[in-house]
Every structure is written in C-alpha cells, then in structure tokens.
Coordinates of C-alpha atoms and ligand atoms in Angstrom, one line a residue:
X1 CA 53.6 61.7 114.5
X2 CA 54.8 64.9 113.1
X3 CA 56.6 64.9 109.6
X4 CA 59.2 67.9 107.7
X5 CA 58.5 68.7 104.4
X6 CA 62.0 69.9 102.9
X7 CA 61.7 72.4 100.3
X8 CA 64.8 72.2 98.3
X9 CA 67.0 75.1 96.5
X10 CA 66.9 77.5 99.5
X11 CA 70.3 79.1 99.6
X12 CA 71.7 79.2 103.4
X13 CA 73.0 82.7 105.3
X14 CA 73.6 84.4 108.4
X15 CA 74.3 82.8 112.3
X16 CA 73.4 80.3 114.2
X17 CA 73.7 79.3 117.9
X18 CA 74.8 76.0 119.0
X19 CA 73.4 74.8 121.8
X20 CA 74.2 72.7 124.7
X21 CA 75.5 69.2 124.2
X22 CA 73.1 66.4 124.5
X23 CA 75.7 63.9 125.0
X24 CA 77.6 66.2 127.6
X25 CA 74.0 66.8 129.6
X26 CA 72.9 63.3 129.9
X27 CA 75.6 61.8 132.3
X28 CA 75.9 65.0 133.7
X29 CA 72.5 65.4 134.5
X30 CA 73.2 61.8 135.8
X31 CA 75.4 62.5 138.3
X32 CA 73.5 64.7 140.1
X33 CA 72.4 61.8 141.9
X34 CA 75.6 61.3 143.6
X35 CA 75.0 64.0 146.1
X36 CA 72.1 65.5 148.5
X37 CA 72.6 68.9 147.8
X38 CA 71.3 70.9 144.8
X39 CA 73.2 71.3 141.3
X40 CA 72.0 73.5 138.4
X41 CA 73.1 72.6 135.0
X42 CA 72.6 75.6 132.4
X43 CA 72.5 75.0 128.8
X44 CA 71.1 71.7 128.7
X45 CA 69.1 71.2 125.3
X46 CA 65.5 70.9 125.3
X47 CA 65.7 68.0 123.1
X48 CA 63.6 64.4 124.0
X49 CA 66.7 62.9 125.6
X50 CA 67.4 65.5 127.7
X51 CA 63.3 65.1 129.0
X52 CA 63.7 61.1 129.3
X53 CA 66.5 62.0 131.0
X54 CA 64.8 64.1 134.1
X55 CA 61.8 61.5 134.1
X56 CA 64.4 58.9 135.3
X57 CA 65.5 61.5 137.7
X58 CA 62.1 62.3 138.6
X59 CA 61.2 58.7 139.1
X60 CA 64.0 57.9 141.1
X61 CA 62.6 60.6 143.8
X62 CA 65.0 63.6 142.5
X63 CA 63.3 66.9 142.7
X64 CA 63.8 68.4 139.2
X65 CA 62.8 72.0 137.9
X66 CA 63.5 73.2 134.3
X67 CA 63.3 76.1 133.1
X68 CA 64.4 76.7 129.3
X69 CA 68.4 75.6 129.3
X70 CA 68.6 75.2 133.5
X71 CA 67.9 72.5 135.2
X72 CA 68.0 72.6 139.0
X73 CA 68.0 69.0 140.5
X74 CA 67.8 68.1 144.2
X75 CA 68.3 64.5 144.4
X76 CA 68.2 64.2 148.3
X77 CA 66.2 61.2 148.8
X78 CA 66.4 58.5 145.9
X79 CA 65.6 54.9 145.2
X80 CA 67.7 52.7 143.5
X81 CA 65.2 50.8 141.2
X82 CA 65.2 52.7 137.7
X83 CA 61.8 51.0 135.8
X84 CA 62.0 49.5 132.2
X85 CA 58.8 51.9 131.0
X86 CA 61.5 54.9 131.5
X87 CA 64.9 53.1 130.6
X88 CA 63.4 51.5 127.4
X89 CA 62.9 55.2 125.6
X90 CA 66.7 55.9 125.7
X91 CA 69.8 53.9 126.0
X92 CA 71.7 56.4 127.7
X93 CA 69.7 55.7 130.7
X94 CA 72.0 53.4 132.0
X95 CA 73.8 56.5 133.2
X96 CA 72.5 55.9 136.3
X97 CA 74.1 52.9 136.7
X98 CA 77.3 54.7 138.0
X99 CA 75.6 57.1 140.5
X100 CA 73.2 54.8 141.6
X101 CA 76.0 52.0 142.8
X102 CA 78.0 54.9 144.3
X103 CA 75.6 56.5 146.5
X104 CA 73.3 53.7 147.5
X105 CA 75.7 50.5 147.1
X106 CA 72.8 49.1 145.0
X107 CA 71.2 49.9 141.7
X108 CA 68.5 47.9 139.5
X109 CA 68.5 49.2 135.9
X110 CA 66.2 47.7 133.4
X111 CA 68.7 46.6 130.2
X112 CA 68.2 48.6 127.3
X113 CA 66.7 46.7 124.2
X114 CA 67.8 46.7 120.6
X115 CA 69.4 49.8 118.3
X116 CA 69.0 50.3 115.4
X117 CA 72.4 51.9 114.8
X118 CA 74.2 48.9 115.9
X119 CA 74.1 46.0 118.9
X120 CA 75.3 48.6 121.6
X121 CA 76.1 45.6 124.4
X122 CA 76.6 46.9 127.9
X123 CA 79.6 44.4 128.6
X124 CA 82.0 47.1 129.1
X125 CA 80.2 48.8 131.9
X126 CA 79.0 45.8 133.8
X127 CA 83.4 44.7 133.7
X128 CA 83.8 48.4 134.7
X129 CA 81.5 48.4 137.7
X130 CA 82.3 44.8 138.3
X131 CA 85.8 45.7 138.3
X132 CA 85.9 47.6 141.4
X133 CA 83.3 45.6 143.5
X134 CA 80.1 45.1 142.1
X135 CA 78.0 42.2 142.3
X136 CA 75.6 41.7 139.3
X137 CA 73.0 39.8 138.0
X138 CA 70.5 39.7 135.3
X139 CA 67.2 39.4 136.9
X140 CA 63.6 39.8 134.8
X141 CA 65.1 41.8 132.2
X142 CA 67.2 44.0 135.0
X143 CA 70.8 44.7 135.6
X144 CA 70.3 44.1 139.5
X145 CA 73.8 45.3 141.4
X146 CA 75.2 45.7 144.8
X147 CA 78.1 46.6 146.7
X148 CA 77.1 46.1 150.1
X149 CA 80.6 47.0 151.2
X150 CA 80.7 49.7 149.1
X151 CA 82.8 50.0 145.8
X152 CA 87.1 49.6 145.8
X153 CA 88.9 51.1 144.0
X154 CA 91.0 48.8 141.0
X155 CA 93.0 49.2 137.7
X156 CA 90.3 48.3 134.8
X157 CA 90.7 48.1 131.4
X158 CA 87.4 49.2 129.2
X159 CA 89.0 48.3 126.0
X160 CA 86.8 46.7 123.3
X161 CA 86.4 45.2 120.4
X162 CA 85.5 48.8 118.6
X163 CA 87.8 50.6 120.5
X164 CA 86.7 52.7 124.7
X165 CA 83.5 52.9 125.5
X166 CA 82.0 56.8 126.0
X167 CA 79.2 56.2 128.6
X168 CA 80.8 53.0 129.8
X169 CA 83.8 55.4 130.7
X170 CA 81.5 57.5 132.4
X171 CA 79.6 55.2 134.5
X172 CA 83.1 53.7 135.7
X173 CA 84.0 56.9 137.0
X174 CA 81.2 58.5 138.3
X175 CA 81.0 54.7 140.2
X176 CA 84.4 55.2 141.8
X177 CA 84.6 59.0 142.6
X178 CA 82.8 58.3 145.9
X179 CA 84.7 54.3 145.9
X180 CA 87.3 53.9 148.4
X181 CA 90.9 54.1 147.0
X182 CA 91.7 55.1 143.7
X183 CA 90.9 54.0 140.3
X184 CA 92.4 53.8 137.0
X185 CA 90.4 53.3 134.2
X186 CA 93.0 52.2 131.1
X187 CA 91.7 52.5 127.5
X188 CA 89.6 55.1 128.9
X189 CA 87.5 57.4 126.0
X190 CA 88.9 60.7 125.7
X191 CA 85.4 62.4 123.8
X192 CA 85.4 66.0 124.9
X193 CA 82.0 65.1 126.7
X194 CA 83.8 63.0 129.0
X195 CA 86.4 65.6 129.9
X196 CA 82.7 67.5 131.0
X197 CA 81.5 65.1 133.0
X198 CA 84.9 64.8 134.8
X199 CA 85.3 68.8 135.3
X200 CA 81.4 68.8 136.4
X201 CA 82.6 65.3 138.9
X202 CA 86.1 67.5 140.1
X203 CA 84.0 70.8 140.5
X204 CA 81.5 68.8 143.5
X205 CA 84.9 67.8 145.2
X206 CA 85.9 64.5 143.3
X207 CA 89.3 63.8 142.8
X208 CA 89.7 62.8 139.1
X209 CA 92.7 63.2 136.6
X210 CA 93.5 62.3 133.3
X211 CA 90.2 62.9 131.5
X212 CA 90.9 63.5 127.3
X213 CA 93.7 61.2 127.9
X214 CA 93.6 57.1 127.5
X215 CA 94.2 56.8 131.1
X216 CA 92.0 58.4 134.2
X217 CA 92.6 57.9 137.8
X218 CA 90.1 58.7 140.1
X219 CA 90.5 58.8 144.0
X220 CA 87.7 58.2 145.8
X221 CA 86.0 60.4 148.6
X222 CA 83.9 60.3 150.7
X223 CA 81.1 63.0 149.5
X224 CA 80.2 65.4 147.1
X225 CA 78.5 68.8 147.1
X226 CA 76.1 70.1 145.0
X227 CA 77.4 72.7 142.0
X228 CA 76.5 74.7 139.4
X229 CA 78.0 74.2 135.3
X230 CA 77.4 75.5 132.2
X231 CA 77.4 71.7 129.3
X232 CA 79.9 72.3 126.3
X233 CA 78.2 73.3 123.0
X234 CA 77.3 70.3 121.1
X235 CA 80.0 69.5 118.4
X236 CA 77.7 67.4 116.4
X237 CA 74.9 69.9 116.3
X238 CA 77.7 72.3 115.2
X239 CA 79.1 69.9 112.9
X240 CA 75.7 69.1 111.1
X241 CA 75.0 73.1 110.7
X242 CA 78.5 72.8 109.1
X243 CA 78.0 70.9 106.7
X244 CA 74.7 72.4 105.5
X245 CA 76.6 75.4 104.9
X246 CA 78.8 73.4 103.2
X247 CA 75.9 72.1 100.9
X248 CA 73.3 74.8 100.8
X249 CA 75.2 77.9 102.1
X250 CA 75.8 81.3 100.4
X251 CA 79.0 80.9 98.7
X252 CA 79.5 84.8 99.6
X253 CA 78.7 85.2 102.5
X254 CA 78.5 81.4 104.2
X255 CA 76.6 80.5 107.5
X256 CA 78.5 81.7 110.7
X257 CA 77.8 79.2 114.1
X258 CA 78.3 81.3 116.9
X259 CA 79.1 79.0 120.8
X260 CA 81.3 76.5 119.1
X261 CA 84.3 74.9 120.3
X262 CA 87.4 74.8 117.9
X263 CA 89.0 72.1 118.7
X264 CA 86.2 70.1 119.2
X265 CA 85.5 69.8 115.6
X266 CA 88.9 70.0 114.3
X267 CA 87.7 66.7 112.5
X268 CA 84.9 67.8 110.9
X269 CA 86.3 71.0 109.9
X270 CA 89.5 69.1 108.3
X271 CA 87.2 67.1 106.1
X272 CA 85.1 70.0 105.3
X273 CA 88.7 71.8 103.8
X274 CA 89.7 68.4 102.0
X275 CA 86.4 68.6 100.7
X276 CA 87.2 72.0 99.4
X277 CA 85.2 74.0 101.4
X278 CA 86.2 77.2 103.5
X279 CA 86.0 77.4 107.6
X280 CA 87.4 80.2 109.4
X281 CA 87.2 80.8 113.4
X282 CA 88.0 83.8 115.3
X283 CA 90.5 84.0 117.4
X284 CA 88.7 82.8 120.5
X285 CA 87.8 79.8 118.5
X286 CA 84.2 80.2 119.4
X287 CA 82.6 81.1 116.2
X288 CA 83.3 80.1 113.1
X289 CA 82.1 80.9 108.7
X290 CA 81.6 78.2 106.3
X291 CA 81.2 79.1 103.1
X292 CA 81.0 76.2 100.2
X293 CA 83.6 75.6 97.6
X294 CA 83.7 76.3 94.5
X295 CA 85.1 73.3 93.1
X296 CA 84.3 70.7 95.8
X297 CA 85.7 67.3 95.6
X298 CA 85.5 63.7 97.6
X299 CA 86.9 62.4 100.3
X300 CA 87.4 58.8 102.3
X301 CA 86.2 58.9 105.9
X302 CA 87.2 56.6 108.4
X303 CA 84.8 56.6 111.9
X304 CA 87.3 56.7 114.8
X305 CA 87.1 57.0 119.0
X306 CA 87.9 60.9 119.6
X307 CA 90.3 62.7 118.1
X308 CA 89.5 60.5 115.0
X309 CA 86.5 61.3 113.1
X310 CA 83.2 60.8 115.1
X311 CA 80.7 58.2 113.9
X312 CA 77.8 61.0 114.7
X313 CA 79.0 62.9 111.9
X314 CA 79.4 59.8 109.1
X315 CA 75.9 60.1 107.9
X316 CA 75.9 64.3 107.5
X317 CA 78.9 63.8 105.6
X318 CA 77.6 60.7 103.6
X319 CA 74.6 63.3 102.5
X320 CA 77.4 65.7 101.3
X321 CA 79.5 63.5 99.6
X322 CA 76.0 62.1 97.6
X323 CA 76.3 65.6 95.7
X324 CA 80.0 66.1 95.7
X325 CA 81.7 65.2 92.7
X326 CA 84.2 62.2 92.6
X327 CA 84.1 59.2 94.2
X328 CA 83.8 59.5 98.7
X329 CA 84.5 56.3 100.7
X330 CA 83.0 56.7 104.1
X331 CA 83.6 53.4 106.5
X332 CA 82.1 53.3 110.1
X333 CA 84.4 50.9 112.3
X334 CA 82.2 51.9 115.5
X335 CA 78.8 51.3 114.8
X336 CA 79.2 49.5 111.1
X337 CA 75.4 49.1 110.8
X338 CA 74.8 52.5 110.6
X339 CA 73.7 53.0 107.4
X340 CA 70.3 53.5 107.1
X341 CA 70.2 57.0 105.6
X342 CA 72.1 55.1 102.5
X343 CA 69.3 53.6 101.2
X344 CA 66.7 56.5 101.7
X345 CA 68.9 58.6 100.4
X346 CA 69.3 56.4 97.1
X347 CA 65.3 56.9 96.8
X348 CA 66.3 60.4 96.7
X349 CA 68.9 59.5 93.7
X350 CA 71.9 59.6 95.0
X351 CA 74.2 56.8 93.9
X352 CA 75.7 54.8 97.2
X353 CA 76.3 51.6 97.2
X354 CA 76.9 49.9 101.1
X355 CA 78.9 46.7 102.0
X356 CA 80.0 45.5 105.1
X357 CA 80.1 48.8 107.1
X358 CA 81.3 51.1 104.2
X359 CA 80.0 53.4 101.8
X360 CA 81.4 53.9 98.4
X361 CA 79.6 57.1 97.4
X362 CA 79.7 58.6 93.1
X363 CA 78.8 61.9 94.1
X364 CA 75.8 63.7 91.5
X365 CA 74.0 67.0 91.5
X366 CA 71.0 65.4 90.6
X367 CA 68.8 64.9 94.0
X368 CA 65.4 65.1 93.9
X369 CA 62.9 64.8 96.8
X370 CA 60.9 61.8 97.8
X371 CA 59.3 60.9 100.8
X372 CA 61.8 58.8 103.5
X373 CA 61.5 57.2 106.8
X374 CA 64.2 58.6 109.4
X375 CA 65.6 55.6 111.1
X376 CA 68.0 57.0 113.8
X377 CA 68.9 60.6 115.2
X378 CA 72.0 61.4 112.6
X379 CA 70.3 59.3 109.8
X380 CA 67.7 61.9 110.2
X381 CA 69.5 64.7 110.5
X382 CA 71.3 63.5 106.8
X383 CA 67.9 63.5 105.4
X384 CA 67.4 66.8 106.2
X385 CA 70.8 68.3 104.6
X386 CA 70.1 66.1 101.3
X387 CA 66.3 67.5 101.2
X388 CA 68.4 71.0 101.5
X389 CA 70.1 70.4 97.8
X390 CA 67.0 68.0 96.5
X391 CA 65.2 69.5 93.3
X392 CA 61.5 69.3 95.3
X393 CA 60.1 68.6 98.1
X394 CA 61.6 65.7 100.7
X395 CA 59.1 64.3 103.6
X396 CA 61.2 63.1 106.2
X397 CA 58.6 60.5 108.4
X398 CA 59.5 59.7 111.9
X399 CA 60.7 63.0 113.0
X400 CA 60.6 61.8 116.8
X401 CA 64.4 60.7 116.3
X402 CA 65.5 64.3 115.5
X403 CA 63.9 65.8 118.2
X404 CA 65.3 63.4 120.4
X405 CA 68.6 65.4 119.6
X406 CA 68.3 68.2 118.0
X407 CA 67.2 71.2 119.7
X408 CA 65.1 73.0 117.4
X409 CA 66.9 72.3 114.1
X410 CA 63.4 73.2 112.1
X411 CA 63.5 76.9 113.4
X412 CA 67.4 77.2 113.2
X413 CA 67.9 76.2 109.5
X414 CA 64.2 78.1 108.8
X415 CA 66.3 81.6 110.1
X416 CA 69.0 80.6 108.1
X417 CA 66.6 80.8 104.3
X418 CA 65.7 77.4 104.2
X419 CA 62.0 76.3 103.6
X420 CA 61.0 74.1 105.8
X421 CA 57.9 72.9 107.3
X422 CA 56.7 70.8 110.1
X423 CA 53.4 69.1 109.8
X424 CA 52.2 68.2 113.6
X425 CA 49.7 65.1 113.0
Ligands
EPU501 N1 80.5 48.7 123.1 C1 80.7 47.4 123.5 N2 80.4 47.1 124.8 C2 79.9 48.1 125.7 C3 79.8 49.4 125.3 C4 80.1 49.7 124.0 O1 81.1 46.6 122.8 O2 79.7 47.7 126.9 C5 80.9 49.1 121.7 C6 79.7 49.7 121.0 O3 78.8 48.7 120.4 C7 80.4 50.5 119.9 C8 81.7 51.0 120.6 O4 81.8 50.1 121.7 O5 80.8 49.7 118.9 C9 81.5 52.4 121.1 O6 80.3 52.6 121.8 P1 80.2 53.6 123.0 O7 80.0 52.8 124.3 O8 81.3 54.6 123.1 O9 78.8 54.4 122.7 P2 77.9 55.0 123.8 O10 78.7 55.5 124.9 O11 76.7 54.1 124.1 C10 78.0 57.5 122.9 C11 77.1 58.5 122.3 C12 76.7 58.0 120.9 C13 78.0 57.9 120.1 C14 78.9 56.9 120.7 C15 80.3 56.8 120.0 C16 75.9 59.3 124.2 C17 74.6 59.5 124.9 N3 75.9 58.6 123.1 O12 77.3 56.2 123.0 O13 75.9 59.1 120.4 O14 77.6 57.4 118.8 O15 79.2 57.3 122.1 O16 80.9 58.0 120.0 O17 76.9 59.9 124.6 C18 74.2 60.0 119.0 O18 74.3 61.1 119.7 O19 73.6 60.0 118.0 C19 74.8 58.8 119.5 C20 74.5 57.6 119.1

C-alpha cells in the first residue's frame, strides 16, 4: 500500500491545472449506456473512481478505450446485471441504476455496503426510480428492478432528511430521459455536476430543463445518440489547491490554478477572504491567485446542498482553521460523521474538539508531523495540507483514498515547492 511522507515548511508558488471533475465524469461516464452509438468524454481524471468506473462499463459488455483524459465508450450491446465484486469498490456505482432501467427496462445492481463518511442509504433513488414505474426488490444483496412496460413519466419529490440527493438526482433523470411523458423531479440538487450531466443528457437529444434549479423537468424520448463533451474542472480539486495556497503559499507571489470555474467555488473563495486571505480571477473567471494573509483569522462553516458550502471541502478547511488563529466552528449537516481527519490531525497537535457533527477548532501554529491513517478521500486530502504547515515529517497511510480522487495531487503540489514523497510498498 503506498504511503506520502510530507515534508513540512515548503513554501508554495507558481500554477496549477485543475483537472476534470470526478464527480461530473462518473454519471456521465454512466450514461453512456443509454445509447448504441459511440460518446467520447475528454477530461475525465485518471483517478481510481474514474477506472472502477469503466470496469462496470466494461463488465456490462461496453466497449471502453482510454487514452489519458478521453474516454471513447461504445455501449452497443449491454447486460443489465452489474456484479457486487465491481459495485462494492465505489458507491457511485449505482449510477448505472438510471441508464440501466432506461434502456433495458431492467437493471440488477449489487447495493453498496458501508461509508465511512456517513450511512449514505439509497432510499431516495429507489422512490425516484420507483416513482415513475419501477418495480423493485432486494434480492441476495441486489437491487433487482424492472419496468417491463417501460418507465412513465411522474412528479417526484427527492427531498430528504439532509436536504436533495446529488447522484439520486441523477439516476432519476437519466431513468426518465428515454421514459414516456415527462418528469419533474422537485427538490432536485442543483451541484454544478448535475447541470453537466443534464447538458451531456440534452447534447444526445434529451429533452431536460431546469438543471441548477430545485426543480427539473424532463420529457422523455424515444432515443439518444452518441456525443462528444469535455467534464467541468473539478471544484473540490480546485478548492483543496486553494486552500494550500492559503496555508503554505508564497505570500508574494501566491499559487495561481489555471481551468477553474468561478462561480463554482464562490463558496470556498468567500471563506477563504473571511479568513483573510487574497483570491483574484481574471476576467474570464478561469484562473484565479491565492495568496495567504497576513493576519488570518477564524471562521464558522456550515456544510450546505449547492450553493451553500460543500461538505467536500469541510475537512480542507478544518486543516486550515487547525493553524488559524481564533476560535473556527465548522458543522457538517450532510454527512455529520465526517470527521475522521479530526482526530488524526489532533495526533498532529492541533487542538479540535468534535461533538455531534461539529468541530470547534482553537487554531495554533504549532503542528508537527506524526504518522496518520487517511480514512476517506477529503480526510486525506486534509492530511496532506496540515503535513504542508507541520514542523517534520507527516506519513499519511492508506493513500488508496486519495488516489481514488485526486488526480495526481503528489506531482501537482511537488511542482508547486512542496517536498513530498510517495513510498510504493
Ligand atoms: N441521502 C439519503 N438517501 C439517499 C441518498 C442520500 O438520505 O437515497 C442523504 C445522504 O446520506 C446525505 C445527503 O442525502 O446525508 C446527501 O447525499 P447525496 O446523495 O447528495 O450524496 P451522493 O450523491 O451519494 C455526492 C458526491 C459526494 C458528495 C455528496 C454531497 C459523487 C460521486 N459523490 O454523493 O462526494 O459528498 O454528493 O455533495 O458525486 C467526494 O467526492 O468525496 C464525495 C463523497
């Protein structure tokens, strides 16, 4: 299992690139199934997901070439039975629920198991696809589904308990693009991602509007041809590079991220300035300079669905906050058990005290490195930025949760000055 040894002190400067989203490729590389014909996705990362991600395809009988960001998929002749050995490695697997039902009015899909971020139930999507027709049953560990008049078109309501549902949003409407009549999905999620997957959907001829709103109505049709589309840059890989400039950057000069999207990260970027840092974006709004404060303070964070703050950034801004002066209160209402990176981070001396899905962090400058266990992709990804401003070195264990997301972060945040190295083992 290979490990990072985190040299700490390195001083952060010059540009990074932002790659594809993960969370915009998945479903989108998902929905490929829904037609014969070939689509080519470009800037898909090469992160784990991503590669669980065409395995499923592959196993399903899609034809799948990669070649660094492009994928070319040709899912002409598929089966409907997606196998627990492939489903258990990711939970966004169930993806394929949606195109599955869609195209072959059936679908077996292996339930995912436990997270360790949180319980992650799949209520919401089985009321979605239930909602406009599906029949389904648990069966040996599988979601077993069928249509076998093919799906209708309803009014559904994917509000929960923590607010919509991202991939539950998707599934519903990559289900009903090819259902007959329309759909409206109320309480719909608005993340930037799904506004992808619904211009990726619109582009192969399906008739969906409303996505980045609460509300998305989808008429069905009756096929759909195979594109080609470029994924939006990742906002949480940009966000996480953010915020190391914020921590370890160049107060000069800063760290510039080159393929971002503004208004994507407009919540990131206003707790980065109430945090007393500096972030400036050129006109086009696809770059942007962070440079660290010089008198940086605390803030409060409170996790909310998109355009609130996004619980993929809590934990990089939990590792700031550790050596920000004042007191930071950072509560997750979406996933409140994820706070993992709290107590690994405490081994590492910083003072954060968790209790009942919030963190009331005393900021200190005194870090030093330890060895800690990464528990989930973000958690890691925290470890990393503390081990940036740790007096030492940090050895961050379990590295197969960062890869699963981040595409390359080693080599990025090596080009920008940091010392960092990866021990294969
Ligand atoms: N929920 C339910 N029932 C459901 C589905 C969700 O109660 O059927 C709850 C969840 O337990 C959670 C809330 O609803 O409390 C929101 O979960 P959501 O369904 O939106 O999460 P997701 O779609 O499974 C995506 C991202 C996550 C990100 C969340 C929230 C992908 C592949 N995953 O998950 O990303 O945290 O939305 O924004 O898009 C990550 O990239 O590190 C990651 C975990």
């Amino acid at each position: 299992m290979d490990k990072l040894l985190v040299h700490g002190g390195s001083t952060l400067k010059g540009s990074v690139h932002i790659s594809g989203s993960k969370n915009a490729s998945l479903p989108i590389l998902a929905a490929t199934l829904l037609t014969k014909q070939t689509c080519i996705i470009r800037r898909v990362p090469d992160v784990s997901d991503t590669n669980y991600m065409i395995q499923i395809l592959t196993a399903l009988g899609a034809e799948v070439e990669r070649s660094s960001g492009t994928v070319r998929i040709t899912a002409a002749n598929i089966d409907h039975n997606a196998p627990y050995e492939i489903v258990r490695k990711m939970r966004a697997s169930i993806c394929v629920m949606g195109p599955l039902l869609a195209r072959l009015h059936k679908a077996s899909v292996s339930l995912p198991g436990g997270c360790i971020i949180g319980d992650r139930p799949v209520d919401l999507h089985l009321k979605g696809l239930e909602g406009i027709g599906a029949d389904i049953n648990m069966e040996g560990g599988n979601m077993v589904m069928q249509a076998p008049d093919g799906l209708h078109g309803k009014e559904v309501d994917l509000r929960g308990k923590h607010g919509p549902t991202v991939l539950g949003t998707d599934n519903l409407m990559m289900a009903a693009v090819l259902a007959k009549g329309t759909t409206v999905i109320e309480s719909a999620a608005c993340e930037p991602e799904v506004v992808d997957l619904a211009n990726f959907l619109n582009k192969m001829g399906a008739k969906i509007t409303g996505a980045g709103t609460r509300r998305i109505t989808i008429e069905g049709v009756d096929e759909l041809d195979g594109v080609e589309h470029t994924v939006i840059p990742d906002r949480i890989e940009a966000g996480t590079f953010m915020v190391a400039a914020a921590m370890a950057g160049c107060p000069e000069n800063g760290v510039t991220l080159h393929r971002v999207c503004e208004q994507d990260l407009k919540p990131s970027t206003d707790k980065l300035i109430e945090s007393g840092h500096h972030v400036e974006f050129n006109d086009t709004g696809t770059s942007c300079t962070v440079k660290p404060g010089s008198e940086p303070i605390g803030a409060n964070i409170v996790t909310a669905p998109f355009p609130g703050f996004p619980t993929d950034m809590q934990a990089q801004f939990t590792s700031l906050f550790a050596i920000t002066p004042g007191i930071s209160v950072v509560e997750d209402t979406i996933f409140p058990q994820r706070f993992m990176h709290c107590a690994e981070m405490t081994r590492m001396g910083a003072d954060i005290k968790v209790d009942n899905g919030t963190a009331i962090i005393q900021g200190s400058q005194n870090m030093s490195g330890a060895p800690v266990m990464a528990s989930d992709l973000r958690a890691s990804a925290a470890l990393v930025l503390s081990g940036l401003c740790s007096e030492g070195t940090t050895e961050i264990n379990r590295l197969y949760h960062i890869d699963r997301g981040y595409e390359n972060i080693d080599d990025k945040l090596i080009m920008l000055g940091a010392n960092i190295e990866r021990v294969r083992e």
